[in-house]
Amino acid sequence: MKYWVIVGEGGGYEEVKSVKATENRKEEVAKNPKALDRRVIRQDDITFTIERDGKRKLYVNGFPEEAPDLFLLWGHYNEQQEGINDCLLSLGAKSVNPIEGKRIVCSKLKTADVLGRAGIPQPKTLLLDHGTDADMIEKELGIPVVVKPSDGAQGEGVKLLKTREELDAYIQALPERLNGVILAQEFIASSKGRDVRVYIIDHKYMASGMRIAGNADEFRSNLHQGGRVELYPIDEAAQKMCEKVSEICGLRICGVDLLITGDGYVVGEVNCTPGMTVLDMGSEQFRKTMQGVVLNTLNQ
C-alpha cells in the first residue's frame, strides 16, 4: 500500500526522512500487500498536468508516477499544497490530514472564529488595520497587547506592545493597504514565556510538552525563537478540549498550543505541522499510532 509523506516549507524534510519507525520494513511490504510502503517526497519535486478533459498526470522529479493510496501533506499550507492535494484526490488517493483543516488553521483569524463559535476558550482577539482606534484597542484588550500576522508561523512577526506609545507607533507604521491580516490579542500574563504544546493524533491525545522561552525577556516560547521543551502532562479535561479542537478543525494530526491562565488553559493556536519534539518518534508506540491514523483514513 503506497503512502506518501509530502514535505513542504517548514515541514523539516531531513527530520521526517530520518524517521524510519513509521514505515514498514521492505520484507513486511513484500509479505503483506496491505502493509504501508512509506515514501518521503519534497513538495517541490511534485508537479502535474491538467489535461483538456480535466484529467491529471502526476510527475515526481520529472518522471510519471502513479498516485499513492494515501498521502500526508506536511509543512506550511500554501496554494501549491492545494494543487497537489486536488490532483492526488482526483487520482483516487486519500488524504491523512484533510486540506480543509489546514486551510482553517493557517489563518489565526479563521481559527479564532471557528473555535469561538464552538465555545472553545481562547484569548480575546481583534482585527487590526491602519485605521483602528488605539483607544478602542486599549479598552477591549488592555495593555500590554499582543499583535501578530494571521498567517504567521513559528513566532515570526509576533510582538508584545508594552505601552500605549508602542501601540500608537505600531498602528501608525501599518500601511494603508495591508499585505495580509493583522490581529491584536489580549496578553495572558500568567503564560508569559511559556505555553503547552499538545500533540493530537487521530483526534486522540498523544503527549504534551511545556515550551519555555530562551530568556526571561522573551514572551514567545517557540523553539524557532530559542525556546526549549520538556514533557508536561495535562489533566483529562484539557486533553478532551484539545481532542475536540482537532475534531472542530478537521485535523487528524495537529498541535494545540495552550496558554496558561489562573484557572486552567485557553487555546492560543492550532498547528497542522507540529514539530514532534517531545515524542519518541523511534518508538514502537509512535510507529503503531501513526500507522493507525493512516489506516483509519483508508477505511473511511
Short mmCIF file of C-alpha atoms in Angstrom, two decimals:
data_model
loop_
_atom_site.label_atom_id
_atom_site.label_comp_id
_atom_site.label_asym_id
_atom_site.label_seq_id
_atom_site.Cartn_x
_atom_site.Cartn_y
_atom_site.Cartn_z
CA MET A 1 0.00 0.00 0.00
CA LYS A 2 1.64 3.23 -1.17
CA TYR A 3 1.78 6.04 1.38
CA TRP A 4 3.48 9.34 0.59
CA VAL A 5 4.60 11.94 3.12
CA ILE A 6 4.90 15.14 1.08
CA VAL A 7 7.10 17.66 2.89
CA GLY A 8 6.84 21.37 2.10
CA GLU A 9 8.19 24.57 3.61
CA GLY A 10 8.52 24.36 7.38
CA GLY A 11 8.00 20.59 7.39
CA GLY A 12 11.59 19.60 8.22
CA TYR A 13 12.35 17.28 5.31
CA GLU A 14 15.52 15.77 6.77
CA GLU A 15 13.83 15.17 10.14
CA VAL A 16 10.84 13.46 8.52
CA LYS A 17 13.10 11.45 6.20
CA SER A 18 15.07 10.13 9.16
CA VAL A 19 12.00 8.74 10.96
CA LYS A 20 12.13 5.13 9.88
CA ALA A 21 9.89 3.79 12.63
CA THR A 22 6.70 4.94 10.89
CA GLU A 23 7.25 2.80 7.81
CA ASN A 24 7.10 -0.95 7.38
CA ARG A 25 10.27 -2.81 6.59
CA LYS A 26 10.59 -3.91 2.96
CA GLU A 27 10.06 -7.53 3.86
CA GLU A 28 6.77 -6.64 5.57
CA VAL A 29 5.55 -4.87 2.43
CA ALA A 30 6.54 -7.86 0.30
CA LYS A 31 4.65 -10.30 2.54
CA ASN A 32 1.57 -8.17 3.15
CA PRO A 33 0.02 -6.08 0.35
CA LYS A 34 -1.84 -4.04 2.97
CA ALA A 35 1.38 -3.02 4.73
CA LEU A 36 2.43 0.60 4.39
CA ASP A 37 5.13 1.33 1.83
CA ARG A 38 6.07 4.82 3.04
CA ARG A 39 7.91 7.29 0.84
CA VAL A 40 9.04 10.80 1.79
CA ILE A 41 8.95 13.32 -1.08
CA ARG A 42 9.76 17.01 -1.24
CA GLN A 43 6.72 19.05 -2.20
CA ASP A 44 8.76 20.93 -4.80
CA ASP A 45 9.61 17.64 -6.54
CA ILE A 46 5.96 17.03 -7.46
CA THR A 47 4.20 18.53 -10.44
CA PHE A 48 1.22 17.58 -12.58
CA THR A 49 -0.67 18.49 -15.70
CA ILE A 50 -4.36 19.26 -16.04
CA GLU A 51 -5.40 17.90 -19.41
CA ARG A 52 -8.02 19.47 -21.68
CA ASP A 53 -10.53 16.89 -20.46
CA GLY A 54 -9.72 17.72 -16.83
CA LYS A 55 -7.76 14.57 -16.10
CA ARG A 56 -4.41 14.79 -14.28
CA LYS A 57 -0.96 13.38 -14.98
CA LEU A 58 1.37 13.15 -11.99
CA TYR A 59 5.15 13.59 -12.06
CA VAL A 60 7.85 13.23 -9.38
CA ASN A 61 11.32 14.56 -10.23
CA GLY A 62 10.22 14.77 -13.85
CA PHE A 63 9.10 11.15 -14.15
CA PRO A 64 5.49 9.91 -14.44
CA GLU A 65 4.14 8.35 -11.26
CA GLU A 66 1.01 6.55 -10.22
CA ALA A 67 -0.77 8.18 -7.32
CA PRO A 68 -0.35 6.64 -3.84
CA ASP A 69 -3.20 5.10 -1.92
CA LEU A 70 -2.69 7.61 0.89
CA PHE A 71 -0.79 10.85 1.39
CA LEU A 72 0.10 13.29 4.15
CA LEU A 73 0.86 16.93 3.33
CA TRP A 74 3.44 18.10 5.88
CA GLY A 75 4.53 21.73 6.03
CA HIS A 76 3.08 25.23 5.86
CA TYR A 77 -0.17 25.49 3.94
CA ASN A 78 0.01 27.22 0.55
CA GLU A 79 -1.58 27.20 -2.90
CA GLN A 80 0.93 24.62 -4.12
CA GLN A 81 -0.32 22.21 -1.45
CA GLU A 82 -3.89 22.87 -2.58
CA GLY A 83 -3.00 21.93 -6.14
CA ILE A 84 -1.14 18.76 -5.18
CA ASN A 85 -3.97 17.79 -2.84
CA ASP A 86 -6.61 18.27 -5.57
CA CYS A 87 -4.50 16.32 -8.07
CA LEU A 88 -3.99 13.35 -5.77
CA LEU A 89 -7.64 13.25 -4.70
CA SER A 90 -8.73 13.30 -8.36
CA LEU A 91 -6.47 10.29 -8.96
CA GLY A 92 -8.12 8.33 -6.14
CA ALA A 93 -5.71 8.91 -3.25
CA LYS A 94 -6.91 9.72 0.27
CA SER A 95 -5.53 12.48 2.49
CA VAL A 96 -4.49 11.65 6.07
CA ASN A 97 -4.78 15.29 7.22
CA PRO A 98 -7.53 16.96 5.17
CA ILE A 99 -6.65 20.21 3.40
CA GLU A 100 -9.84 21.78 4.75
CA GLY A 101 -8.39 21.63 8.25
CA LYS A 102 -5.04 23.03 7.14
CA ARG A 103 -6.91 25.86 5.42
CA ILE A 104 -8.61 26.77 8.70
CA VAL A 105 -5.59 26.74 10.98
CA CYS A 106 -3.29 28.55 8.54
CA SER A 107 -5.45 31.58 9.36
CA LYS A 108 -5.40 32.60 13.00
CA LEU A 109 -8.45 34.74 12.32
CA LYS A 110 -10.40 31.82 10.88
CA THR A 111 -9.23 29.58 13.72
CA ALA A 112 -10.44 32.08 16.31
CA ASP A 113 -13.80 32.30 14.56
CA VAL A 114 -14.31 28.53 14.25
CA LEU A 115 -13.21 27.77 17.82
CA GLY A 116 -15.16 30.72 19.20
CA ARG A 117 -18.40 29.52 17.64
CA ALA A 118 -17.77 26.12 19.22
CA GLY A 119 -17.29 27.63 22.68
CA ILE A 120 -13.58 26.83 22.99
CA PRO A 121 -11.88 29.27 25.42
CA GLN A 122 -9.23 31.47 23.78
CA PRO A 123 -7.71 34.94 24.21
CA LYS A 124 -9.89 37.85 23.17
CA THR A 125 -8.95 38.79 19.61
CA LEU A 126 -9.44 41.90 17.50
CA LEU A 127 -8.96 42.57 13.77
CA LEU A 128 -6.39 45.34 13.34
CA ASP A 129 -5.61 47.73 10.48
CA HIS A 130 -4.12 51.17 9.83
CA GLY A 131 -7.30 52.96 10.86
CA THR A 132 -8.12 51.01 14.05
CA ASP A 133 -8.63 53.30 17.03
CA ALA A 134 -5.98 52.79 19.73
CA ASP A 135 -8.40 53.86 22.50
CA MET A 136 -10.76 51.07 21.47
CA ILE A 137 -7.93 48.51 21.42
CA GLU A 138 -6.79 49.55 24.89
CA LYS A 139 -10.37 49.42 26.19
CA GLU A 140 -11.10 46.00 24.66
CA LEU A 141 -7.77 44.22 25.18
CA GLY A 142 -5.74 46.28 27.64
CA ILE A 143 -2.02 46.96 27.52
CA PRO A 144 0.35 45.13 27.10
CA VAL A 145 -1.23 43.71 23.95
CA VAL A 146 -0.03 41.05 21.51
CA VAL A 147 -0.06 41.71 17.75
CA LYS A 148 0.54 39.04 15.12
CA PRO A 149 0.01 38.27 11.43
CA SER A 150 -2.95 35.97 10.88
CA ASP A 151 -0.92 33.71 8.59
CA GLY A 152 2.32 33.72 10.59
CA ALA A 153 4.21 30.65 11.79
CA GLN A 154 7.00 29.79 14.24
CA GLY A 155 6.55 33.07 16.15
CA GLU A 156 7.55 35.26 13.20
CA GLY A 157 6.01 38.74 13.30
CA VAL A 158 4.53 38.29 16.79
CA LYS A 159 5.16 41.31 19.03
CA LEU A 160 4.28 42.33 22.57
CA LEU A 161 3.43 46.03 22.75
CA LYS A 162 4.07 47.03 26.35
CA THR A 163 2.96 50.67 26.34
CA ARG A 164 0.35 52.89 24.71
CA GLU A 165 3.16 54.68 22.87
CA GLU A 166 4.31 51.39 21.34
CA LEU A 167 0.74 50.60 20.30
CA ASP A 168 0.28 54.04 18.68
CA ALA A 169 3.58 53.72 16.82
CA TYR A 170 2.72 50.19 15.61
CA ILE A 171 -0.66 51.27 14.20
CA GLN A 172 0.81 54.35 12.54
CA ALA A 173 3.51 52.23 10.89
CA LEU A 174 0.97 49.90 9.30
CA PRO A 175 0.50 50.54 5.57
CA GLU A 176 -2.94 51.72 4.47
CA ARG A 177 -3.20 48.60 2.32
CA LEU A 178 -2.05 45.64 4.36
CA ASN A 179 -0.50 42.63 2.68
CA GLY A 180 -2.41 40.19 4.85
CA VAL A 181 -4.39 40.33 8.09
CA ILE A 182 -3.06 41.58 11.43
CA LEU A 183 -4.62 40.58 14.75
CA ALA A 184 -4.43 42.15 18.18
CA GLN A 185 -4.90 39.81 21.11
CA GLU A 186 -5.15 40.10 24.86
CA PHE A 187 -1.90 39.32 26.65
CA ILE A 188 -2.13 36.34 29.03
CA ALA A 189 0.47 37.50 31.55
CA SER A 190 0.43 34.22 33.51
CA SER A 191 1.64 32.42 30.36
CA LYS A 192 4.46 34.85 29.51
CA GLY A 193 7.38 32.92 28.06
CA ARG A 194 5.67 29.54 28.30
CA ASP A 195 2.86 27.52 26.81
CA VAL A 196 1.89 23.87 26.45
CA ARG A 197 2.09 22.15 23.07
CA VAL A 198 -0.40 19.27 22.97
CA TYR A 199 0.03 16.58 20.31
CA ILE A 200 -3.16 15.08 18.91
CA ILE A 201 -3.05 12.08 16.57
CA ASP A 202 -6.26 10.59 15.12
CA HIS A 203 -8.24 13.00 17.34
CA LYS A 204 -6.69 11.43 20.45
CA TYR A 205 -4.28 12.91 22.98
CA MET A 206 -0.77 11.58 22.42
CA ALA A 207 1.57 13.71 24.55
CA SER A 208 2.21 17.26 25.72
CA GLY A 209 5.21 19.41 26.49
CA MET A 210 5.88 22.72 28.17
CA ARG A 211 7.60 25.14 25.79
CA ILE A 212 9.75 27.66 27.64
CA ALA A 213 11.28 30.85 26.25
CA GLY A 214 15.04 31.03 25.88
CA ASN A 215 15.41 34.07 28.14
CA ALA A 216 13.43 35.99 30.74
CA ASP A 217 12.72 38.95 28.42
CA GLU A 218 11.22 36.82 25.62
CA PHE A 219 7.45 36.26 25.80
CA ARG A 220 7.37 33.84 22.84
CA SER A 221 8.09 30.20 23.64
CA ASN A 222 8.56 28.95 20.06
CA LEU A 223 11.54 26.67 19.57
CA HIS A 224 12.43 28.67 16.45
CA GLN A 225 12.75 31.71 18.72
CA GLY A 226 15.25 29.99 21.02
CA GLY A 227 12.85 28.20 23.36
CA ARG A 228 13.12 24.70 24.78
CA VAL A 229 10.59 21.98 25.52
CA GLU A 230 10.13 19.35 28.21
CA LEU A 231 7.44 16.75 28.84
CA TYR A 232 4.49 18.20 30.70
CA PRO A 233 1.33 16.10 31.30
CA ILE A 234 -2.04 17.86 31.35
CA ASP A 235 -5.28 16.89 33.05
CA GLU A 236 -8.03 14.91 31.35
CA ALA A 237 -10.29 17.93 30.84
CA ALA A 238 -7.54 19.75 28.93
CA GLN A 239 -6.85 16.60 26.89
CA LYS A 240 -10.52 16.34 25.94
CA MET A 241 -10.63 20.02 24.97
CA CYS A 242 -7.67 19.55 22.63
CA GLU A 243 -9.22 16.45 21.10
CA LYS A 244 -12.37 18.49 20.47
CA VAL A 245 -10.28 21.23 18.85
CA SER A 246 -8.80 18.70 16.40
CA GLU A 247 -12.29 17.48 15.52
CA ILE A 248 -13.64 21.02 15.06
CA CYS A 249 -10.74 21.94 12.78
CA GLY A 250 -10.91 18.62 10.93
CA LEU A 251 -7.29 17.64 11.54
CA ARG A 252 -6.30 14.09 12.43
CA ILE A 253 -2.77 15.25 13.26
CA CYS A 254 -2.19 18.61 14.92
CA GLY A 255 -0.56 20.50 17.74
CA VAL A 256 -2.76 22.56 20.03
CA ASP A 257 -0.96 25.33 21.91
CA LEU A 258 -2.43 26.09 25.33
CA LEU A 259 -1.83 29.32 27.23
CA ILE A 260 -1.79 29.01 30.99
CA THR A 261 -4.32 31.04 32.99
CA GLY A 262 -5.07 31.26 36.69
CA ASP A 263 -7.82 28.67 36.43
CA GLY A 264 -6.75 26.41 33.58
CA TYR A 265 -5.96 26.84 29.90
CA VAL A 266 -7.10 28.73 26.82
CA VAL A 267 -6.24 27.77 23.25
CA GLY A 268 -3.61 30.06 21.76
CA GLU A 269 -3.10 28.48 18.33
CA VAL A 270 -3.53 25.27 16.36
CA ASN A 271 -0.69 23.91 14.22
CA CYS A 272 -1.20 21.46 11.34
CA THR A 273 2.53 20.62 11.17
CA PRO A 274 3.68 20.38 14.79
CA GLY A 275 7.32 19.58 15.43
CA MET A 276 7.30 16.24 17.23
CA THR A 277 9.98 17.34 19.69
CA VAL A 278 8.67 15.68 22.85
CA LEU A 279 7.63 12.46 21.15
CA ASP A 280 9.92 9.47 20.81
CA MET A 281 9.50 9.08 17.07
CA GLY A 282 11.67 5.97 17.06
CA SER A 283 9.42 4.12 19.47
CA GLU A 284 7.12 1.23 18.63
CA GLN A 285 4.22 3.16 20.16
CA PHE A 286 4.73 6.09 17.81
CA ARG A 287 5.03 3.76 14.81
CA LYS A 288 1.79 1.97 15.67
CA THR A 289 -0.03 5.24 16.37
CA MET A 290 0.96 6.74 13.01
CA GLN A 291 0.11 3.53 11.19
CA GLY A 292 -3.26 3.57 12.95
CA VAL A 293 -4.22 7.05 11.78
CA VAL A 294 -3.12 6.25 8.23
CA LEU A 295 -5.10 3.00 8.10
CA ASN A 296 -8.14 4.64 9.68
CA THR A 297 -8.03 7.17 6.84
CA LEU A 298 -8.08 4.34 4.29
CA ASN A 299 -11.11 2.78 5.94
CA GLN A 300 -13.20 5.95 5.98
#
